[in-house]
JSON list of C-alpha atoms in Angstrom, two decimals:
[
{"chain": "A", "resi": 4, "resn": "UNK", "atom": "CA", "xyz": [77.79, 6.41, -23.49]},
{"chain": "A", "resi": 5, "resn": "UNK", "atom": "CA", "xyz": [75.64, 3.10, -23.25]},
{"chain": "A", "resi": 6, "resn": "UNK", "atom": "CA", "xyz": [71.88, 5.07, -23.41]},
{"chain": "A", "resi": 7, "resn": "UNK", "atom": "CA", "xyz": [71.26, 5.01, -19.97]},
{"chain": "A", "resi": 8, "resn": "UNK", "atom": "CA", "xyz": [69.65, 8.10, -18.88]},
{"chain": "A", "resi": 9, "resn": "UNK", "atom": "CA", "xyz": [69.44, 8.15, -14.81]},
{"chain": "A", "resi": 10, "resn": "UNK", "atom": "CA", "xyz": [69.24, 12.14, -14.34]},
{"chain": "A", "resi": 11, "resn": "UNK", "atom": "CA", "xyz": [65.59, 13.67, -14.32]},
{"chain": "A", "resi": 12, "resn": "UNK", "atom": "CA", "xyz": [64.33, 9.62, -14.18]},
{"chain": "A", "resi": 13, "resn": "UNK", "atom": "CA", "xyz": [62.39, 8.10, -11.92]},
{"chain": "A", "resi": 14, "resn": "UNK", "atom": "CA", "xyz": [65.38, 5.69, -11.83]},
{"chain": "A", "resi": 15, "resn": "UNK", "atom": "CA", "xyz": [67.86, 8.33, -10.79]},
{"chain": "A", "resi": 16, "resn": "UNK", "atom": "CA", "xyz": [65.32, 9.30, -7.58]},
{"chain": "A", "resi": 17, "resn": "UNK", "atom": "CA", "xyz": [65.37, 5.43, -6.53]},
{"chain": "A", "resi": 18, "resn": "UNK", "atom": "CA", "xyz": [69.05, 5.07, -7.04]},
{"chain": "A", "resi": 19, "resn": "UNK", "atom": "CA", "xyz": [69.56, 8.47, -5.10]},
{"chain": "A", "resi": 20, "resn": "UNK", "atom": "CA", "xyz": [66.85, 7.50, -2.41]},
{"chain": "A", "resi": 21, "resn": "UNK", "atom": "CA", "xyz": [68.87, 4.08, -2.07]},
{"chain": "A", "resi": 22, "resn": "UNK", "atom": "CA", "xyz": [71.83, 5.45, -1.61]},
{"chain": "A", "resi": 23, "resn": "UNK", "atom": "CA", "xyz": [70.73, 7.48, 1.50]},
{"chain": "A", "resi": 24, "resn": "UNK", "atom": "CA", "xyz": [68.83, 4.89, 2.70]},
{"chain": "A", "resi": 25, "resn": "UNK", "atom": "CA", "xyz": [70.69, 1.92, 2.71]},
{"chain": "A", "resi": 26, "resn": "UNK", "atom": "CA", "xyz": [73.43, 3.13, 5.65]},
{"chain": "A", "resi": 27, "resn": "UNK", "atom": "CA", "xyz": [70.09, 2.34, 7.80]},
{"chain": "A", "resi": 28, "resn": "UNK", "atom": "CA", "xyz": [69.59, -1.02, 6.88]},
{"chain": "A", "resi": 29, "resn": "UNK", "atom": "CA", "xyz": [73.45, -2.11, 6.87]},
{"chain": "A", "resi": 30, "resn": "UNK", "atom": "CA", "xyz": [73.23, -0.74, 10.59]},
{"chain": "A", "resi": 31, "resn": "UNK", "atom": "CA", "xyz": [70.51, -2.42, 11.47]},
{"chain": "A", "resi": 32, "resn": "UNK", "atom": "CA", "xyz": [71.64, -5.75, 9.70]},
{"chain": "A", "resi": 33, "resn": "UNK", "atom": "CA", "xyz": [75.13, -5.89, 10.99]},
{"chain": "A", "resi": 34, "resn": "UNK", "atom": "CA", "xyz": [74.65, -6.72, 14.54]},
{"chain": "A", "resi": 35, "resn": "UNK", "atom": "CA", "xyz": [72.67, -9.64, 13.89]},
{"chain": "A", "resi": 36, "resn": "UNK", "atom": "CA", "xyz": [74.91, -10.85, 11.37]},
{"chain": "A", "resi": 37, "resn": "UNK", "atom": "CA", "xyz": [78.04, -10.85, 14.57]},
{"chain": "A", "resi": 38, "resn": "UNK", "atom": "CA", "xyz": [75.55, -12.03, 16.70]},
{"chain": "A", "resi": 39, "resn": "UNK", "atom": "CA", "xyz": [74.92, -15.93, 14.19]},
{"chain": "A", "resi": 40, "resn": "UNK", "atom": "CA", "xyz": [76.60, -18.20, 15.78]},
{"chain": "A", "resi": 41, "resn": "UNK", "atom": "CA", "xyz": [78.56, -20.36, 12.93]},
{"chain": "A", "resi": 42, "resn": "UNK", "atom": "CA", "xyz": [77.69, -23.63, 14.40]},
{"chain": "A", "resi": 43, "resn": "UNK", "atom": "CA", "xyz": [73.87, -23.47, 12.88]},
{"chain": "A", "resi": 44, "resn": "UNK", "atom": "CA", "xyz": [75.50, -23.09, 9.45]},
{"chain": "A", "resi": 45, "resn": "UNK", "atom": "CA", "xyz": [77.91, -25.83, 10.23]},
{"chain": "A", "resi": 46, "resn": "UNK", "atom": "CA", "xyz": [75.35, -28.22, 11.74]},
{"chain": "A", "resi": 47, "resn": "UNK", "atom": "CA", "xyz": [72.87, -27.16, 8.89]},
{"chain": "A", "resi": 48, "resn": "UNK", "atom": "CA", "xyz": [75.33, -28.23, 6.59]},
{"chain": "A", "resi": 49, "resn": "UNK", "atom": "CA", "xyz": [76.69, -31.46, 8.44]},
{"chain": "A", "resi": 50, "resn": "UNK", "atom": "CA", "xyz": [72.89, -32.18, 8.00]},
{"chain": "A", "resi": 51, "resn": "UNK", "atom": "CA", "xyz": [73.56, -31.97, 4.24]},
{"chain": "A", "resi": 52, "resn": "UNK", "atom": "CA", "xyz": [71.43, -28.57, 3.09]},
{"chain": "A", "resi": 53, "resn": "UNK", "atom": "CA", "xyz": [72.40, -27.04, 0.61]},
{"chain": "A", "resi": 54, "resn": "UNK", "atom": "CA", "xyz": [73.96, -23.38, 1.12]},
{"chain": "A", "resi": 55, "resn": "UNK", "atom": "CA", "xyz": [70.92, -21.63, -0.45]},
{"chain": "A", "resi": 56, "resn": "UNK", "atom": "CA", "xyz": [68.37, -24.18, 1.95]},
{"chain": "A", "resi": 57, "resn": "UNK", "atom": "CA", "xyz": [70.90, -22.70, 4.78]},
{"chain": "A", "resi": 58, "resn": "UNK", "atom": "CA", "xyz": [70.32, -18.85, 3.89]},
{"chain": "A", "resi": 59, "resn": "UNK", "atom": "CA", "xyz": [66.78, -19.72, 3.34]},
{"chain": "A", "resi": 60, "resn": "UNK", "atom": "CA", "xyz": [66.22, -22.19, 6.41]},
{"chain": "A", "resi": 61, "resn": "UNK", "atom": "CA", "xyz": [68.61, -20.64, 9.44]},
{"chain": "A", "resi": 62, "resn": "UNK", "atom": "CA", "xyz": [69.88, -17.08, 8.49]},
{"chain": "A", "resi": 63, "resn": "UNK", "atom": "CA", "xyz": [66.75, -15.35, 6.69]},
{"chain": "A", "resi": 64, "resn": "UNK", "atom": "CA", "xyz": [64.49, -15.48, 9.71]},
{"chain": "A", "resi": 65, "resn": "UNK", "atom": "CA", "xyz": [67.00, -14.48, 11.88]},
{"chain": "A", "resi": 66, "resn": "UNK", "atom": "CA", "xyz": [67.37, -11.36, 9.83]},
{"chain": "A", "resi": 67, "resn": "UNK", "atom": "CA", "xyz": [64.21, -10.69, 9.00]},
{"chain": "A", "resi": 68, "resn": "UNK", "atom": "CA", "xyz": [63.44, -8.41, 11.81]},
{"chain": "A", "resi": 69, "resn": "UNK", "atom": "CA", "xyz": [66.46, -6.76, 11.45]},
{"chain": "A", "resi": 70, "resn": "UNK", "atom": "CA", "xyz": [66.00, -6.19, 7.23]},
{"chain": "A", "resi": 71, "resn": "UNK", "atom": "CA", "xyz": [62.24, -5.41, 8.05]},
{"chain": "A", "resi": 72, "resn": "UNK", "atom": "CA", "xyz": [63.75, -2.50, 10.34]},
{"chain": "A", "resi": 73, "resn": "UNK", "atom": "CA", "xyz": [66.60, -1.39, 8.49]},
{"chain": "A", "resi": 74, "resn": "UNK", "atom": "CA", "xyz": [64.03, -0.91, 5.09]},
{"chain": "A", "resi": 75, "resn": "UNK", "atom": "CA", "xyz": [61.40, 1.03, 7.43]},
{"chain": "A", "resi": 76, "resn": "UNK", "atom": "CA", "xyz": [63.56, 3.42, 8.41]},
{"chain": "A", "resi": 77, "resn": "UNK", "atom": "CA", "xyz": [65.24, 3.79, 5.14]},
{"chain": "A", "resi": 78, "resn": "UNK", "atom": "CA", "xyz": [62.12, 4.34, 3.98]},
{"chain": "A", "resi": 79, "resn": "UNK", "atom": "CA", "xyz": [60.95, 6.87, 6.58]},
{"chain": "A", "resi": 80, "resn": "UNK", "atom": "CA", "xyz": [64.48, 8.48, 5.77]},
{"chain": "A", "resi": 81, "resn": "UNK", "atom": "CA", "xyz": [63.56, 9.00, 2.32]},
{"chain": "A", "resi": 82, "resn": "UNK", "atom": "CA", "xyz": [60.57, 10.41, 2.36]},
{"chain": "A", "resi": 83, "resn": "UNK", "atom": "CA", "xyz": [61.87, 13.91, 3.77]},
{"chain": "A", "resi": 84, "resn": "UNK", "atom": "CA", "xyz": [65.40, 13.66, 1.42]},
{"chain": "A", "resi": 85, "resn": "UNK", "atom": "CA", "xyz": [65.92, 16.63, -0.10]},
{"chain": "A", "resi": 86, "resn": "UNK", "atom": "CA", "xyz": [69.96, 17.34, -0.96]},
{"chain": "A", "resi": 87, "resn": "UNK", "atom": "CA", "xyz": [70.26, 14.61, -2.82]},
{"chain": "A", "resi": 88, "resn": "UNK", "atom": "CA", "xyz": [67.56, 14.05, -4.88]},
{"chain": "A", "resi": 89, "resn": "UNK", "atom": "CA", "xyz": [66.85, 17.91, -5.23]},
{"chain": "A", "resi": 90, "resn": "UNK", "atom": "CA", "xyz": [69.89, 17.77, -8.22]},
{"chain": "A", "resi": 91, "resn": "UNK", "atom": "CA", "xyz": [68.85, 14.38, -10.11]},
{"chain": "A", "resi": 92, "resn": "UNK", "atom": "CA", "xyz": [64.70, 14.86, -9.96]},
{"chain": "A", "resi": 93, "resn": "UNK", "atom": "CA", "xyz": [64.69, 17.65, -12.66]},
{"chain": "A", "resi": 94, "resn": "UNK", "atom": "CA", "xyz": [60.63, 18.13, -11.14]},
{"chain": "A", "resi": 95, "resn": "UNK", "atom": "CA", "xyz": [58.77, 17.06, -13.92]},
{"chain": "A", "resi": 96, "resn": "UNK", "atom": "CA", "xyz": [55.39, 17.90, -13.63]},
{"chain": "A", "resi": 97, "resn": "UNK", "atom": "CA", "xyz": [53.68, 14.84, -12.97]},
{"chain": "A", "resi": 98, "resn": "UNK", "atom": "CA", "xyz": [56.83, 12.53, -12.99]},
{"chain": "A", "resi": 99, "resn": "UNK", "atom": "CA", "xyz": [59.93, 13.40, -11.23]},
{"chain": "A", "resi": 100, "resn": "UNK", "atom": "CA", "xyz": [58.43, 15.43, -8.55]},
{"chain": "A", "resi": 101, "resn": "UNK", "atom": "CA", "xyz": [59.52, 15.09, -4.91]},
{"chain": "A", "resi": 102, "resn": "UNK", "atom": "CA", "xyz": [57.23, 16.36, -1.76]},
{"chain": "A", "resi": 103, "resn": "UNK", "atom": "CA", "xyz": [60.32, 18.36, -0.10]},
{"chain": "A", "resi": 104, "resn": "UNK", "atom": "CA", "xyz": [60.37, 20.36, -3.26]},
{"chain": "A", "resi": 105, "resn": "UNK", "atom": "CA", "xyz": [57.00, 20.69, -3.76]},
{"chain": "A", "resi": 106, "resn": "UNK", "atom": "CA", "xyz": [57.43, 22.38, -0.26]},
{"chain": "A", "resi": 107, "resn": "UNK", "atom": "CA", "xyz": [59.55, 24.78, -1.46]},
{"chain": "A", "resi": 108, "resn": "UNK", "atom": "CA", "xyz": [57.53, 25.81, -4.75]},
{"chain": "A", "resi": 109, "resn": "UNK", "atom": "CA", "xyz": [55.01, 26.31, -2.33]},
{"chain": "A", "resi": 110, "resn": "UNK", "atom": "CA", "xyz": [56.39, 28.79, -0.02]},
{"chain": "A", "resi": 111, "resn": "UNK", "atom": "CA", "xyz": [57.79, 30.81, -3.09]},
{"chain": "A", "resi": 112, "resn": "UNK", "atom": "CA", "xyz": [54.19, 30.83, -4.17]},
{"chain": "A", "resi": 113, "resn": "UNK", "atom": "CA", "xyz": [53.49, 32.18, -0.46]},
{"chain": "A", "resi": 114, "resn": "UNK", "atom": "CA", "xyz": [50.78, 29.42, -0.53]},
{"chain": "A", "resi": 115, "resn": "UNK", "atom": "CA", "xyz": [51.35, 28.52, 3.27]},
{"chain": "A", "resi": 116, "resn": "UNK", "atom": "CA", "xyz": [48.49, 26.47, 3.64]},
{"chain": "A", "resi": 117, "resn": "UNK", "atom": "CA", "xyz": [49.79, 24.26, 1.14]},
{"chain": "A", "resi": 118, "resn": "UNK", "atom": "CA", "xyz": [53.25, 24.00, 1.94]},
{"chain": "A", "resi": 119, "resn": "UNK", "atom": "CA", "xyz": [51.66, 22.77, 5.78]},
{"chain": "A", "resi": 120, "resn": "UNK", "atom": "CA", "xyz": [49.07, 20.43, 4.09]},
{"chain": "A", "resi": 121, "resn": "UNK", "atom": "CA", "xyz": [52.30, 18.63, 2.36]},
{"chain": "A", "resi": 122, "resn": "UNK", "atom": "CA", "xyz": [54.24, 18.93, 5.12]},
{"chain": "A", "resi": 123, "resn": "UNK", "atom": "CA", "xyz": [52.55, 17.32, 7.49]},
{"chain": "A", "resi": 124, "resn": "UNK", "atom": "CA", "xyz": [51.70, 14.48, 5.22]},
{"chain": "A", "resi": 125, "resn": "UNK", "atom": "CA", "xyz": [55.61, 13.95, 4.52]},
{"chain": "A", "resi": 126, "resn": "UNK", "atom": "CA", "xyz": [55.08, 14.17, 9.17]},
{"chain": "A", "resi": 127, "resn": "UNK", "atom": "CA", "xyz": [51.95, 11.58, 9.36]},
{"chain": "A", "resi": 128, "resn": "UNK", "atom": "CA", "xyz": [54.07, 8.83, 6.60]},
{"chain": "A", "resi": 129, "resn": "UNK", "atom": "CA", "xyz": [57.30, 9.11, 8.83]},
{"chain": "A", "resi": 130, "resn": "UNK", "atom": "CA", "xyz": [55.00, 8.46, 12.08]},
{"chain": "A", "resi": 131, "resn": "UNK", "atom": "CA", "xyz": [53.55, 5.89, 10.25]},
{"chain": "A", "resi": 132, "resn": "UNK", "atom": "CA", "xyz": [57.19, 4.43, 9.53]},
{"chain": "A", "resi": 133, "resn": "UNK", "atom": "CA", "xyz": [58.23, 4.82, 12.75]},
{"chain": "A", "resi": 134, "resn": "UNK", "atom": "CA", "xyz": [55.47, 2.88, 14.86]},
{"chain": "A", "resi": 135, "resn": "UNK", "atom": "CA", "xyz": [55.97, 0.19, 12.43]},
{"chain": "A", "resi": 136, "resn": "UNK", "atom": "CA", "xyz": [59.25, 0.04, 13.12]},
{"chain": "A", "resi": 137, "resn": "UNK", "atom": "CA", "xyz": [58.68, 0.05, 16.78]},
{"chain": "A", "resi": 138, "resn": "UNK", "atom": "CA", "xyz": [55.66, -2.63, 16.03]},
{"chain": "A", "resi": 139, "resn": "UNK", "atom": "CA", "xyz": [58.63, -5.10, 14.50]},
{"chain": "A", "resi": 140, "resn": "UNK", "atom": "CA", "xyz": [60.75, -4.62, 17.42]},
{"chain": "A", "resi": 141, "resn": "UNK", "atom": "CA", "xyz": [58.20, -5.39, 20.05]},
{"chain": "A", "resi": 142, "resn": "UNK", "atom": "CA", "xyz": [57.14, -8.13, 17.85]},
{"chain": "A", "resi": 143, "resn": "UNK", "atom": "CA", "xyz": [60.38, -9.73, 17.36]},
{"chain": "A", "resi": 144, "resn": "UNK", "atom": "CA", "xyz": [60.96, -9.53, 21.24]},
{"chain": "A", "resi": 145, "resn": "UNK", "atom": "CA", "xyz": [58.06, -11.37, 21.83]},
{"chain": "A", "resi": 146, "resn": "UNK", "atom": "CA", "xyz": [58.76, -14.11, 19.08]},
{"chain": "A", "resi": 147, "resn": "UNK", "atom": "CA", "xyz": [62.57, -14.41, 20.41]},
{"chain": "A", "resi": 148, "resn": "UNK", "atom": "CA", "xyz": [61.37, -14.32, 24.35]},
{"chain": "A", "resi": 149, "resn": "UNK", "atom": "CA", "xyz": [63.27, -11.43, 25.33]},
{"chain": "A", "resi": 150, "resn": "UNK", "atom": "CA", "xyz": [60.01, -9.30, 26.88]}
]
């Protein structure tokens, strides 16, 4: 009704790859968030900052770790999402194509080699994602002390 198209868009695949993804980063996030203490908001602000000086100053790299994990595995979620994305990405040649269902033209095809080639790609980015992930977490232990 208001022009917007989102299906068969590249739009529509980041909306739909959001939506999947971002259950992993409120996980992640949540914890950390029960784990502030108040009283650095309070003192921050007895100390007269400002409430965007206070996100910026005392929460943010507190959750930084904990947003940098929550968007790597959202990420390494996404790049294997097939069910929803298969409906909105309309696989335009060239556009709105997605590797899962380049997979699956593939093995209609019977081009097994090719379907494998992608596949293990789609295998090497979510390794990838996943030693990062595990990279921030060592990381963040070290920064914090807790080895």
């Amino acid at each position: 009704p208001f022009g917007i198209s989102i299906a068969y868009t590249e739009v529509g695949i980041w909306l739909a790859l959001v939506f999947v993804g971002l259950p992993f980063v409120v996980r992640t996030v949540q914890p950390v968030i029960d784990e502030i203490d108040p009283e650095w908001e309070e003192a921050s602000a007895t100390l007269g900052a400002s409430r965007l000086r206070t996100l910026r100053r005392v929460v943010l790299p507190v959750l930084t770790p904990s947003l940098m994990t929550g968007f790597a595995l959202a990420l390494a979620r996404s790049v294997g999402e097939f069910g929803s994305v298969i409906f909105i990405a309309g696989n335009l040649p060239g556009k709105t194509e997605i590797a899962p269902l380049l997979i699956v033209i593939r093995l209609e095809e019977y081009d097994y080699d090719a379907a494998a080639a992608i596949g293990l790609a789609m295998l090497g980015i979510s390794f990838a994602m996943l030693l990062f992930i595990n990279a921030t977490q060592v990381w963040t232990r070290r920064r914090i002390g807790h080895v």
